[in-house]
PDB file of C-alpha atoms (C1' of nucleotides) in Angstrom:
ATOM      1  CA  UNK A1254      30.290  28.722  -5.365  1.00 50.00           C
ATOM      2  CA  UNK A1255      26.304  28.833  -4.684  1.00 63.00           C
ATOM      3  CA  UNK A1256      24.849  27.397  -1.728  1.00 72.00           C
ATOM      4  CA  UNK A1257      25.426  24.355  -1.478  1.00 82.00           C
ATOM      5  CA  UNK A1258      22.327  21.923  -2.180  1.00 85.00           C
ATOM      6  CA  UNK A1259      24.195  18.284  -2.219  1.00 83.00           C
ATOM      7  CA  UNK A1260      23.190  17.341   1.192  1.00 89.00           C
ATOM      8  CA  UNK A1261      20.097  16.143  -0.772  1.00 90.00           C
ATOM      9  CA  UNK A1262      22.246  14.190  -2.607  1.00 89.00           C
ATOM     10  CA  UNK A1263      23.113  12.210   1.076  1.00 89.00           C
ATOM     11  CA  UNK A1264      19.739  11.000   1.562  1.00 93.00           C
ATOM     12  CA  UNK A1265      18.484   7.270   1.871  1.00 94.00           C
ATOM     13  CA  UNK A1266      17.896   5.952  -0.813  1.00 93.00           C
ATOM     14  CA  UNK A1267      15.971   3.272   0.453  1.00 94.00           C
ATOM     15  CA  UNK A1268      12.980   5.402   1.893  1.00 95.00           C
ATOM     16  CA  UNK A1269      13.407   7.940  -1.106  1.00 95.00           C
ATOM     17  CA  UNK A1270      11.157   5.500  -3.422  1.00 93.00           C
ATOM     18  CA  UNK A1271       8.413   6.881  -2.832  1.00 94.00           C
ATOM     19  CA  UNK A1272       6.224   3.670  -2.896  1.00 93.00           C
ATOM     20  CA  UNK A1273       8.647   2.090   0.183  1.00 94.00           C
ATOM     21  CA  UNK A1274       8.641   5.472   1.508  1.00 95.00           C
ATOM     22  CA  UNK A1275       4.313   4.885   1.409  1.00 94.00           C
ATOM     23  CA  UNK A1276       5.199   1.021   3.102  1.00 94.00           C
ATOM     24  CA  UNK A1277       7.198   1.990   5.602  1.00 96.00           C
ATOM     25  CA  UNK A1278       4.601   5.530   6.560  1.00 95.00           C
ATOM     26  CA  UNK A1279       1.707   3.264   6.750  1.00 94.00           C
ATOM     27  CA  UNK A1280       3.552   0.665   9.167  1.00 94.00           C
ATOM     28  CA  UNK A1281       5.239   3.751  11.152  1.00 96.00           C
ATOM     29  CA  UNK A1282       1.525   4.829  12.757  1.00 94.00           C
ATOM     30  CA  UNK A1283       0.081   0.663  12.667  1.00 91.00           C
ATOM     31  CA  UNK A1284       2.980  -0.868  14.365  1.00 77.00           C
ATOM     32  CA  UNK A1285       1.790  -4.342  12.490  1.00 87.00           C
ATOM     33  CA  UNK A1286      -0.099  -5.071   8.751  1.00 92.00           C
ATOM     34  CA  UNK A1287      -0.881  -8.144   6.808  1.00 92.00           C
ATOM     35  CA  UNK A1288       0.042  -8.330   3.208  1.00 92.00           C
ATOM     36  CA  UNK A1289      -3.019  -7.593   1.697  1.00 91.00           C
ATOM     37  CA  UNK A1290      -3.602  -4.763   3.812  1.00 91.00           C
ATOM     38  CA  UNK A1291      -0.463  -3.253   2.334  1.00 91.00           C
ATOM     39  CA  UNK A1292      -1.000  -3.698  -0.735  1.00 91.00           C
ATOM     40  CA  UNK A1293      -4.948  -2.297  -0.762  1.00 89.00           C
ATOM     41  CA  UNK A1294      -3.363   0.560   1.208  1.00 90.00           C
ATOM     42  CA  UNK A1295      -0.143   1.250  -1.033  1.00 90.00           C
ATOM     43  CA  UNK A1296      -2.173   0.389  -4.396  1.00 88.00           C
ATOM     44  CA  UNK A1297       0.676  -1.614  -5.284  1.00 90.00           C
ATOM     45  CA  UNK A1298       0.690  -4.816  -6.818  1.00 90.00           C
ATOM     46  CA  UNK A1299       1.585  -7.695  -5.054  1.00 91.00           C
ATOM     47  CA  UNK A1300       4.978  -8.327  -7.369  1.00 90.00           C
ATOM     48  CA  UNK A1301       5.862  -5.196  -6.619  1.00 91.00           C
ATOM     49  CA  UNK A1302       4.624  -5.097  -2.978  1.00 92.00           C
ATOM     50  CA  UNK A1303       6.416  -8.179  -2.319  1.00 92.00           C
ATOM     51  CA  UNK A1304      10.082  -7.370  -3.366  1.00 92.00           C
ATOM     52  CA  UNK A1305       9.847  -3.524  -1.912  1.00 93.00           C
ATOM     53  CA  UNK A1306       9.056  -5.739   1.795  1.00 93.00           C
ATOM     54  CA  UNK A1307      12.197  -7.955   0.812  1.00 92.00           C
ATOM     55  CA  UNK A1308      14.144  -5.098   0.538  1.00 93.00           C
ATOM     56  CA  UNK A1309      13.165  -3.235   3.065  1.00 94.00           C
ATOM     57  CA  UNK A1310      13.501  -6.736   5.378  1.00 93.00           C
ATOM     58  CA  UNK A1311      17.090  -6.848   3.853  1.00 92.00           C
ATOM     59  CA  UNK A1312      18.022  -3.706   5.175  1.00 92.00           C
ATOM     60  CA  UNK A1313      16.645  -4.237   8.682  1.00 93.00           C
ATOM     61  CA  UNK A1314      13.985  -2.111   8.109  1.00 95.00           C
ATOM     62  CA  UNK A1315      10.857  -4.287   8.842  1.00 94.00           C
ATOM     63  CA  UNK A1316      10.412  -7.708   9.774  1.00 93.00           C
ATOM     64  CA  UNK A1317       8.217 -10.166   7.993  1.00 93.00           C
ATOM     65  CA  UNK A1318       6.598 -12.932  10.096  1.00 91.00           C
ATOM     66  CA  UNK A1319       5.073 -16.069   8.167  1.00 90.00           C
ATOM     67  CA  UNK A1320       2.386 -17.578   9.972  1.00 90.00           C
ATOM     68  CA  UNK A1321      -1.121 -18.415   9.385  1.00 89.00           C
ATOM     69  CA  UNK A1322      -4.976 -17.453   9.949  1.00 85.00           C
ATOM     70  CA  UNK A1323      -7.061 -20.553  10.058  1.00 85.00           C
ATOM     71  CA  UNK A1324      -5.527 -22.608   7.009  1.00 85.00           C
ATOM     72  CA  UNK A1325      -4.490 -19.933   4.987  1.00 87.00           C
ATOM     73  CA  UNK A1326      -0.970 -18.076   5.054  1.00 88.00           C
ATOM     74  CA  UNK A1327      -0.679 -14.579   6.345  1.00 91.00           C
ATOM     75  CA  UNK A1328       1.887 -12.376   6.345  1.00 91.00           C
ATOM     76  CA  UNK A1329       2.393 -10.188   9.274  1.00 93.00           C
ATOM     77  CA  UNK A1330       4.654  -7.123   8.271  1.00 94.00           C
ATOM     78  CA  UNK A1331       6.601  -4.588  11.236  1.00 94.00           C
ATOM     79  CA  UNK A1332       8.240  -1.197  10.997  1.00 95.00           C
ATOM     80  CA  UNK A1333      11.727  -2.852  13.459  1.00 95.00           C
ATOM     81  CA  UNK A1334      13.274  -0.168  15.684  1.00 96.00           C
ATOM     82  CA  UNK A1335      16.150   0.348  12.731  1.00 96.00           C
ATOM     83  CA  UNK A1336      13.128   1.328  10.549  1.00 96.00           C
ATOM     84  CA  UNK A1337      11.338   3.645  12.911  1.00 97.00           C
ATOM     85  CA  UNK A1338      14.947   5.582  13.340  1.00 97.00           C
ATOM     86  CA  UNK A1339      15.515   5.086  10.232  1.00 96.00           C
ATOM     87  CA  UNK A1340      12.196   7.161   9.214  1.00 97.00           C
ATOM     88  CA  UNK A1341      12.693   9.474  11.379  1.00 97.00           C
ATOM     89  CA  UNK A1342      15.614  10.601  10.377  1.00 96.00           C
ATOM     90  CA  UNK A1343      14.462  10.449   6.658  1.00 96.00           C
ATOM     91  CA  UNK A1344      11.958  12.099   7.458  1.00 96.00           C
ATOM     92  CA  UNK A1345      14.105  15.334   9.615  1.00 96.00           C
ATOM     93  CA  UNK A1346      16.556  15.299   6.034  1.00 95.00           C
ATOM     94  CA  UNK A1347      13.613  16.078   4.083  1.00 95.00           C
ATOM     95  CA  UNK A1348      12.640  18.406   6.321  1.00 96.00           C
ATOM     96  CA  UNK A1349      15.689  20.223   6.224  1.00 95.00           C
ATOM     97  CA  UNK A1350      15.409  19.423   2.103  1.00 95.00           C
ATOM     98  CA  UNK A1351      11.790  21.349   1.514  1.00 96.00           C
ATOM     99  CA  UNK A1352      13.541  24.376   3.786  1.00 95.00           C
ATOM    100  CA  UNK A1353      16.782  24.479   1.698  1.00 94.00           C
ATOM    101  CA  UNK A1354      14.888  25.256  -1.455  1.00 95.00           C
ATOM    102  CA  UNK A1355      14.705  28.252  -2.993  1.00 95.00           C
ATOM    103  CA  UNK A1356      11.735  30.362  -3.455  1.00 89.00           C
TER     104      UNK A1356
ATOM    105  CA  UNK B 619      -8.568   2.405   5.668  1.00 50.00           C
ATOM    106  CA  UNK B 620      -5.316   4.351   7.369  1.00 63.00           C
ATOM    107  CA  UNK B 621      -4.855   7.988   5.769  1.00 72.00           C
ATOM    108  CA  UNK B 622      -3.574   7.840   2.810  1.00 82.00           C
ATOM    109  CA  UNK B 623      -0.382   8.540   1.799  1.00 85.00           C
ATOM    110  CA  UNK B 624      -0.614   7.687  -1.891  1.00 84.00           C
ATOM    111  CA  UNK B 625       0.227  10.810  -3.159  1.00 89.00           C
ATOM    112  CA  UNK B 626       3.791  10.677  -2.190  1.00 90.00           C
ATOM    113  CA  UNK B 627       3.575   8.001  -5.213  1.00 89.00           C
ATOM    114  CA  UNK B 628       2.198  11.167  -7.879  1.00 89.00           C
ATOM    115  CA  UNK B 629       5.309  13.150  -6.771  1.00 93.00           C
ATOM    116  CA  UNK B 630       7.807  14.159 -10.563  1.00 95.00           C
ATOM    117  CA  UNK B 631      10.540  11.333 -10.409  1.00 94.00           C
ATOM    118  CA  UNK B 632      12.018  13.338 -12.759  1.00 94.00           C
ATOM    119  CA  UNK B 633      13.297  15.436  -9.824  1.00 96.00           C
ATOM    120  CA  UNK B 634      12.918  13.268  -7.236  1.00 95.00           C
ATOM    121  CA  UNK B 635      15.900  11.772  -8.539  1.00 94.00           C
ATOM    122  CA  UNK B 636      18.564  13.452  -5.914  1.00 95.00           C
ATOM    123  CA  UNK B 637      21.126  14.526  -8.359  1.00 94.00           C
ATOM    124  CA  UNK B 638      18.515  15.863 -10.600  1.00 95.00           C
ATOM    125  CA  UNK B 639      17.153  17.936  -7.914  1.00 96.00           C
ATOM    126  CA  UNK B 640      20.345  19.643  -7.267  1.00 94.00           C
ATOM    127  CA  UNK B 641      20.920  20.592 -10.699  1.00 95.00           C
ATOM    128  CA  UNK B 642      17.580  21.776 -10.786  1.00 96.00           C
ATOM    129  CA  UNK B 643      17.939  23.535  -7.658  1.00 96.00           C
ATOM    130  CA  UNK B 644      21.066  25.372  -8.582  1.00 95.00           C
ATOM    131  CA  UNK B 645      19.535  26.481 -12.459  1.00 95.00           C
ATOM    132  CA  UNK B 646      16.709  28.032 -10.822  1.00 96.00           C
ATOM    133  CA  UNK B 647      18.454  30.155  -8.565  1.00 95.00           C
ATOM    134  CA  UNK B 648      21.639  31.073 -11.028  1.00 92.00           C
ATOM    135  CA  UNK B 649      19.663  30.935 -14.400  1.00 79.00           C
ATOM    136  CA  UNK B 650      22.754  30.372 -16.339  1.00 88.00           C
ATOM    137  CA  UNK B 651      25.376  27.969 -15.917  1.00 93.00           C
ATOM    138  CA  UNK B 652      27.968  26.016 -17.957  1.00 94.00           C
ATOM    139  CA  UNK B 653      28.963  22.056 -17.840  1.00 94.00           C
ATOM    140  CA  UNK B 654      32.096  22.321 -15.593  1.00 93.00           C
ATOM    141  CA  UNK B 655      30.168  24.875 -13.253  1.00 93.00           C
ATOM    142  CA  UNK B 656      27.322  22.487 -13.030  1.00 93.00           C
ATOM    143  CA  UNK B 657      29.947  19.699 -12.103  1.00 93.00           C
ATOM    144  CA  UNK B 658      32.193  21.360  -9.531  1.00 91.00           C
ATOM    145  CA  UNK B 659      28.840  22.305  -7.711  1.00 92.00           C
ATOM    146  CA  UNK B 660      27.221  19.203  -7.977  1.00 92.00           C
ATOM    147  CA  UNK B 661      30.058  16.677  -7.584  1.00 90.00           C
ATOM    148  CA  UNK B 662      28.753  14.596 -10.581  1.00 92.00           C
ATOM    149  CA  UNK B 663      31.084  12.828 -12.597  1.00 92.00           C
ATOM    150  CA  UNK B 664      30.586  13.926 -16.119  1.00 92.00           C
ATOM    151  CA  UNK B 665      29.102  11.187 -17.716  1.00 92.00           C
ATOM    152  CA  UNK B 666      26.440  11.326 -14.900  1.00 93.00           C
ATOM    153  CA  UNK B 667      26.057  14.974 -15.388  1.00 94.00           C
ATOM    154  CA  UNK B 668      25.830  14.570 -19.186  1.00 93.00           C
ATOM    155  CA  UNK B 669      22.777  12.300 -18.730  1.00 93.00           C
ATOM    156  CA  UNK B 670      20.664  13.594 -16.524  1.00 95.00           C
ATOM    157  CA  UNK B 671      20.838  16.928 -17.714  1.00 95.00           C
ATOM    158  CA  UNK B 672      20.257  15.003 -21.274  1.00 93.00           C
ATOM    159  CA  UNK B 673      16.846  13.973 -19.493  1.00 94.00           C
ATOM    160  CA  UNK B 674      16.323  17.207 -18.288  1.00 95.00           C
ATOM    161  CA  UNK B 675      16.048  18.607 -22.066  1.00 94.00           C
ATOM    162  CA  UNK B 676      14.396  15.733 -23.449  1.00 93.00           C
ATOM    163  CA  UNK B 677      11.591  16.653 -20.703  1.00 93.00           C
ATOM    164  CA  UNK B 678      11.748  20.152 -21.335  1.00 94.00           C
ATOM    165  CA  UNK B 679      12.957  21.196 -18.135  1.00 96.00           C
ATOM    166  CA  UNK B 680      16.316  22.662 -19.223  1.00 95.00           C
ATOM    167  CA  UNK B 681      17.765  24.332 -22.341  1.00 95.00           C
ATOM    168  CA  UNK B 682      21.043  23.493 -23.571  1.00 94.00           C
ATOM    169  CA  UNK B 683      22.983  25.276 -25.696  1.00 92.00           C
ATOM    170  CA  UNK B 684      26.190  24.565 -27.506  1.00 91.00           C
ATOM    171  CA  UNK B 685      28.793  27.314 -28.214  1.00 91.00           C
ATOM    172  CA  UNK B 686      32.495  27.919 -27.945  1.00 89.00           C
ATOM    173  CA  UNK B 687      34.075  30.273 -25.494  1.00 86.00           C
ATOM    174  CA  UNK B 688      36.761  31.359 -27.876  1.00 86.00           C
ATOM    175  CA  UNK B 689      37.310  27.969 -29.698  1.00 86.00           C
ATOM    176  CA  UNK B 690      37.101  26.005 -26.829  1.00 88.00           C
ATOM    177  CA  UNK B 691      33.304  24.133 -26.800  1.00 90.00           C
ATOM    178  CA  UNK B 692      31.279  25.371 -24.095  1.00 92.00           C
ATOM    179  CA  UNK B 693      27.981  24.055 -22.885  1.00 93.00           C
ATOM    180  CA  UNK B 694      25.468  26.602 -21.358  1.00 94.00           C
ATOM    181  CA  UNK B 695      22.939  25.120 -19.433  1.00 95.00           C
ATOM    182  CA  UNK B 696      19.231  26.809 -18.134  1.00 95.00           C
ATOM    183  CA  UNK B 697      16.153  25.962 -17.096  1.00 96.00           C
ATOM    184  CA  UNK B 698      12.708  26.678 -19.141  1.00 96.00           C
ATOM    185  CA  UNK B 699       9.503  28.299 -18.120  1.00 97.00           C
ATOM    186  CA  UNK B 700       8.364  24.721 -17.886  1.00 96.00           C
ATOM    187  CA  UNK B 701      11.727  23.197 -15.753  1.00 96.00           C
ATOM    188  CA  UNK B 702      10.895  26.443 -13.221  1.00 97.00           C
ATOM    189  CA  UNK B 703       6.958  25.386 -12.735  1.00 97.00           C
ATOM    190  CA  UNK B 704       7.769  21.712 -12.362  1.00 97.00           C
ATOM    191  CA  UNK B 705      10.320  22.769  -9.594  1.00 97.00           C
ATOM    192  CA  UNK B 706       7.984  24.864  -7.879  1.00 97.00           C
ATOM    193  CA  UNK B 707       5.524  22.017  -8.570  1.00 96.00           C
ATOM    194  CA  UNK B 708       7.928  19.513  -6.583  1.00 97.00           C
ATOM    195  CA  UNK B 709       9.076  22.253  -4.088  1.00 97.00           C
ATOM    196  CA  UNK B 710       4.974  22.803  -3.076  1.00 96.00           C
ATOM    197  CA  UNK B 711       4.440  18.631  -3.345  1.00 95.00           C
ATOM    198  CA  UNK B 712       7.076  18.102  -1.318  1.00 96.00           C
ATOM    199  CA  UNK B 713       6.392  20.321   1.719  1.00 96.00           C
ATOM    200  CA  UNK B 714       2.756  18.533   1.639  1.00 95.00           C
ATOM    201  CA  UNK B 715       4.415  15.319   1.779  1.00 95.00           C
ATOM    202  CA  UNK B 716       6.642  16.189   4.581  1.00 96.00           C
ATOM    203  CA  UNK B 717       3.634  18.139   6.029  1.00 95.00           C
ATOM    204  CA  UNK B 718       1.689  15.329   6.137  1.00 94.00           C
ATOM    205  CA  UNK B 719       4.390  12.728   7.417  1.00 95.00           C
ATOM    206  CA  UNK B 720       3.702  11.568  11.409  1.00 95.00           C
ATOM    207  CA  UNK B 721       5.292  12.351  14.331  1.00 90.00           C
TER     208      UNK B 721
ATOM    209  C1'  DA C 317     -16.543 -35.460  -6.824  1.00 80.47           C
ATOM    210  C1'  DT C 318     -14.492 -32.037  -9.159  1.00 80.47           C
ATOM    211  C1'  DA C 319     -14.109 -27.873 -11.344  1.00 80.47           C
ATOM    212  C1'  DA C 320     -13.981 -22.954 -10.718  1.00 80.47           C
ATOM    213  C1'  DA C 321     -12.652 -19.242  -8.192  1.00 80.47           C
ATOM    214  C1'  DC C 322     -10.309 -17.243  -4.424  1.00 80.47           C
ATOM    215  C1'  DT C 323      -6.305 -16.365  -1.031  1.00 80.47           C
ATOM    216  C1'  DT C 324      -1.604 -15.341  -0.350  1.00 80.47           C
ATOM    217  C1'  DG C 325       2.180 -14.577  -1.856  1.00 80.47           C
ATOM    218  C1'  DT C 326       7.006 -15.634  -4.927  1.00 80.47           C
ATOM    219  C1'  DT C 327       9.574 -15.932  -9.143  1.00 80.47           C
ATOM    220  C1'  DT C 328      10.738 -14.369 -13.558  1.00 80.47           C
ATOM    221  C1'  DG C 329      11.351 -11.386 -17.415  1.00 80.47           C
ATOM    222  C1'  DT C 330      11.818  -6.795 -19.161  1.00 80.47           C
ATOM    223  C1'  DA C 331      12.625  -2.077 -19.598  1.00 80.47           C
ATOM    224  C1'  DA C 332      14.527   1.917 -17.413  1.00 80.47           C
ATOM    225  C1'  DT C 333      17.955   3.980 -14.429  1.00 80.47           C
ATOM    226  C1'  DG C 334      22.180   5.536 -12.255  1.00 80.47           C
ATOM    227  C1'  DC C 335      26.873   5.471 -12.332  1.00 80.47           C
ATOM    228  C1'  DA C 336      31.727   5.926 -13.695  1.00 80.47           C
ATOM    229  C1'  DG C 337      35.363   4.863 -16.801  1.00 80.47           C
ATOM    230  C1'  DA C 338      36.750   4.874 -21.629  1.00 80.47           C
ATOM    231  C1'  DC C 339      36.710   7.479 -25.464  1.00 80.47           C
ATOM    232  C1'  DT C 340      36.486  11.597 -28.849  1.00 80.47           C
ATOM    233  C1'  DA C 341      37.948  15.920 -30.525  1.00 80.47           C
ATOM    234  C1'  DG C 342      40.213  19.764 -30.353  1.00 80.47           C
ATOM    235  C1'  DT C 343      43.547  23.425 -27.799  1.00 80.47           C
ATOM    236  C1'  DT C 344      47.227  25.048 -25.181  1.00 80.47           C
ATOM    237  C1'  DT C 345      51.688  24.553 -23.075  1.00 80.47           C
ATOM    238  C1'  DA C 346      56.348  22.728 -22.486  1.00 80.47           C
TER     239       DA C 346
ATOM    240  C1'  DT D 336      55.813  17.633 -31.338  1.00 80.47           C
ATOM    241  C1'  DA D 337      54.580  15.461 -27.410  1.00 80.47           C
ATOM    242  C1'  DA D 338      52.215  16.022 -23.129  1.00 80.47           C
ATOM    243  C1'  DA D 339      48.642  17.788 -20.750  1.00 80.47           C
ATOM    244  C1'  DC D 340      44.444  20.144 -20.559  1.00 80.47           C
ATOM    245  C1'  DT D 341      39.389  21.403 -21.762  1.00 80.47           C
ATOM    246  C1'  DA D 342      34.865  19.932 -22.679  1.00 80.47           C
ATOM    247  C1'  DG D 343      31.900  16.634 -23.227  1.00 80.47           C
ATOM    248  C1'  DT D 344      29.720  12.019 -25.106  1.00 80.47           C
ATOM    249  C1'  DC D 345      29.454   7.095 -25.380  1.00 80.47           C
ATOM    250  C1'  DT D 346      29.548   2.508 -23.518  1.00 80.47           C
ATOM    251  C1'  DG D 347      29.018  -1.107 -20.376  1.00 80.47           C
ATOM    252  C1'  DC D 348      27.663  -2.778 -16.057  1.00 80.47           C
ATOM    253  C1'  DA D 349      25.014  -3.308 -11.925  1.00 80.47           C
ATOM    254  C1'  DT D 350      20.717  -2.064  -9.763  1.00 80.47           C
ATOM    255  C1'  DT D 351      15.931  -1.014  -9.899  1.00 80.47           C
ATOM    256  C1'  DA D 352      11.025  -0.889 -10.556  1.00 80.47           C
ATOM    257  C1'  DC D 353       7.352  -2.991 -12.358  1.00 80.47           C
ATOM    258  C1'  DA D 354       3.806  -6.342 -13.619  1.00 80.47           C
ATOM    259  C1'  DA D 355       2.607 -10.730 -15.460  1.00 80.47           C
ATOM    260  C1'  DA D 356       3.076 -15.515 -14.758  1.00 80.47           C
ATOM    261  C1'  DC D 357       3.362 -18.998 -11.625  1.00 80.47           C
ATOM    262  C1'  DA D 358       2.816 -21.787  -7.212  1.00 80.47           C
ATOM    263  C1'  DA D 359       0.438 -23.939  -3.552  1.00 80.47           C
ATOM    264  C1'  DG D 360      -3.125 -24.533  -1.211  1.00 80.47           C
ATOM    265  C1'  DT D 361      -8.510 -23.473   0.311  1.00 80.47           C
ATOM    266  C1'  DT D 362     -13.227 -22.556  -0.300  1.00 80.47           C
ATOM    267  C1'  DT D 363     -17.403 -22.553  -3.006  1.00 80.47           C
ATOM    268  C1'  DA D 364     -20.438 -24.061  -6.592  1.00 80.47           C
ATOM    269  C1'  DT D 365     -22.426 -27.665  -9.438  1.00 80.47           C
TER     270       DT D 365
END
DNA sequence: ATAAACTTGTTTGTAATGCAGACTAGTTTA
DNA sequence: TAAACTAGTCTGCATTACAAACAAGTTTAT
């Protein structure tokens, strides 16, 4: 038996795309980002943008508030406390990922 | 504009993909192995092993080669030049993307 | 007034992907 | 000679990622 590498194999899935892993970086150090911001920030577009969000609002990961500014609708976007664990702890098991690989 | 943290998006998904990774991982430190090795280490079924490592040739990461161990078929699996550069590739993208994750 | 263009997203369609079970083909053992 | 084993591939299904089309209203230009 080698070393054994399938701990990467146990890793979320969810933050492992690497454009929600970009969503859910970006709204780790705001706190709080409008739709549009996101999506000028991620470079993704807004099809794309918006089901990543749904997911990630599925999974308890962010919450999406609906309101408005002035007359038009805004969407307000938030990394929840299950996403900022969640992160973290992504972010640790890639850590430990990078320093299991060979050189 | 927040940092950016688009290039997580440029990272190979060819071996981002988790199981991928591990069969990369273990090729480039063994530089030989056969199918059923390759599936007791990984934990792959063998249809799942079959596929990726399928995508691994068609992307000229991996070598296979067909021959019999006495008469029984045998499948002996190894990376290229090119699979060993795009793993260092990933290994050196991925410590700047965990690198450049915040606290 | 009304048409054009813009804002802010959602829905839909499509192609690719991951996964495991069914299947193939031959070999060895009972 | 049937059962069980070895070594894989093929098939079908569920999920995904992606972008274009669409929706619903607002602002600007003519």
């Amino acid at each position: 038996m080698t070393k054994d590498f399938r701990h990467v194999t146990e890793i979320d899935r969810l933050l492992h795309e690497p454009s929600r892993l970009v969503i859910v970086t970006i709204l780790y150090t705001v706190e709080s980002a409008d739709f549009l911001f996101l999506q000028r920030e991620t470079g993704l577009t807004k099809g794309n943008l918006s089901t990543h969000l749904a997911k990630l609002e599925a999974a308890g990961y962010v919450d999406i508030e609906k309101t408005f500014r002035g007359k038009v609708p805004l969407t307000i976007c938030l990394l929840t406390e299950v996403g900022r664990e969640a992160f973290k702890v992504y972010r640790n098991h890639l850590k430990r990922v990078v320093d299991s690989m060979p050189e």
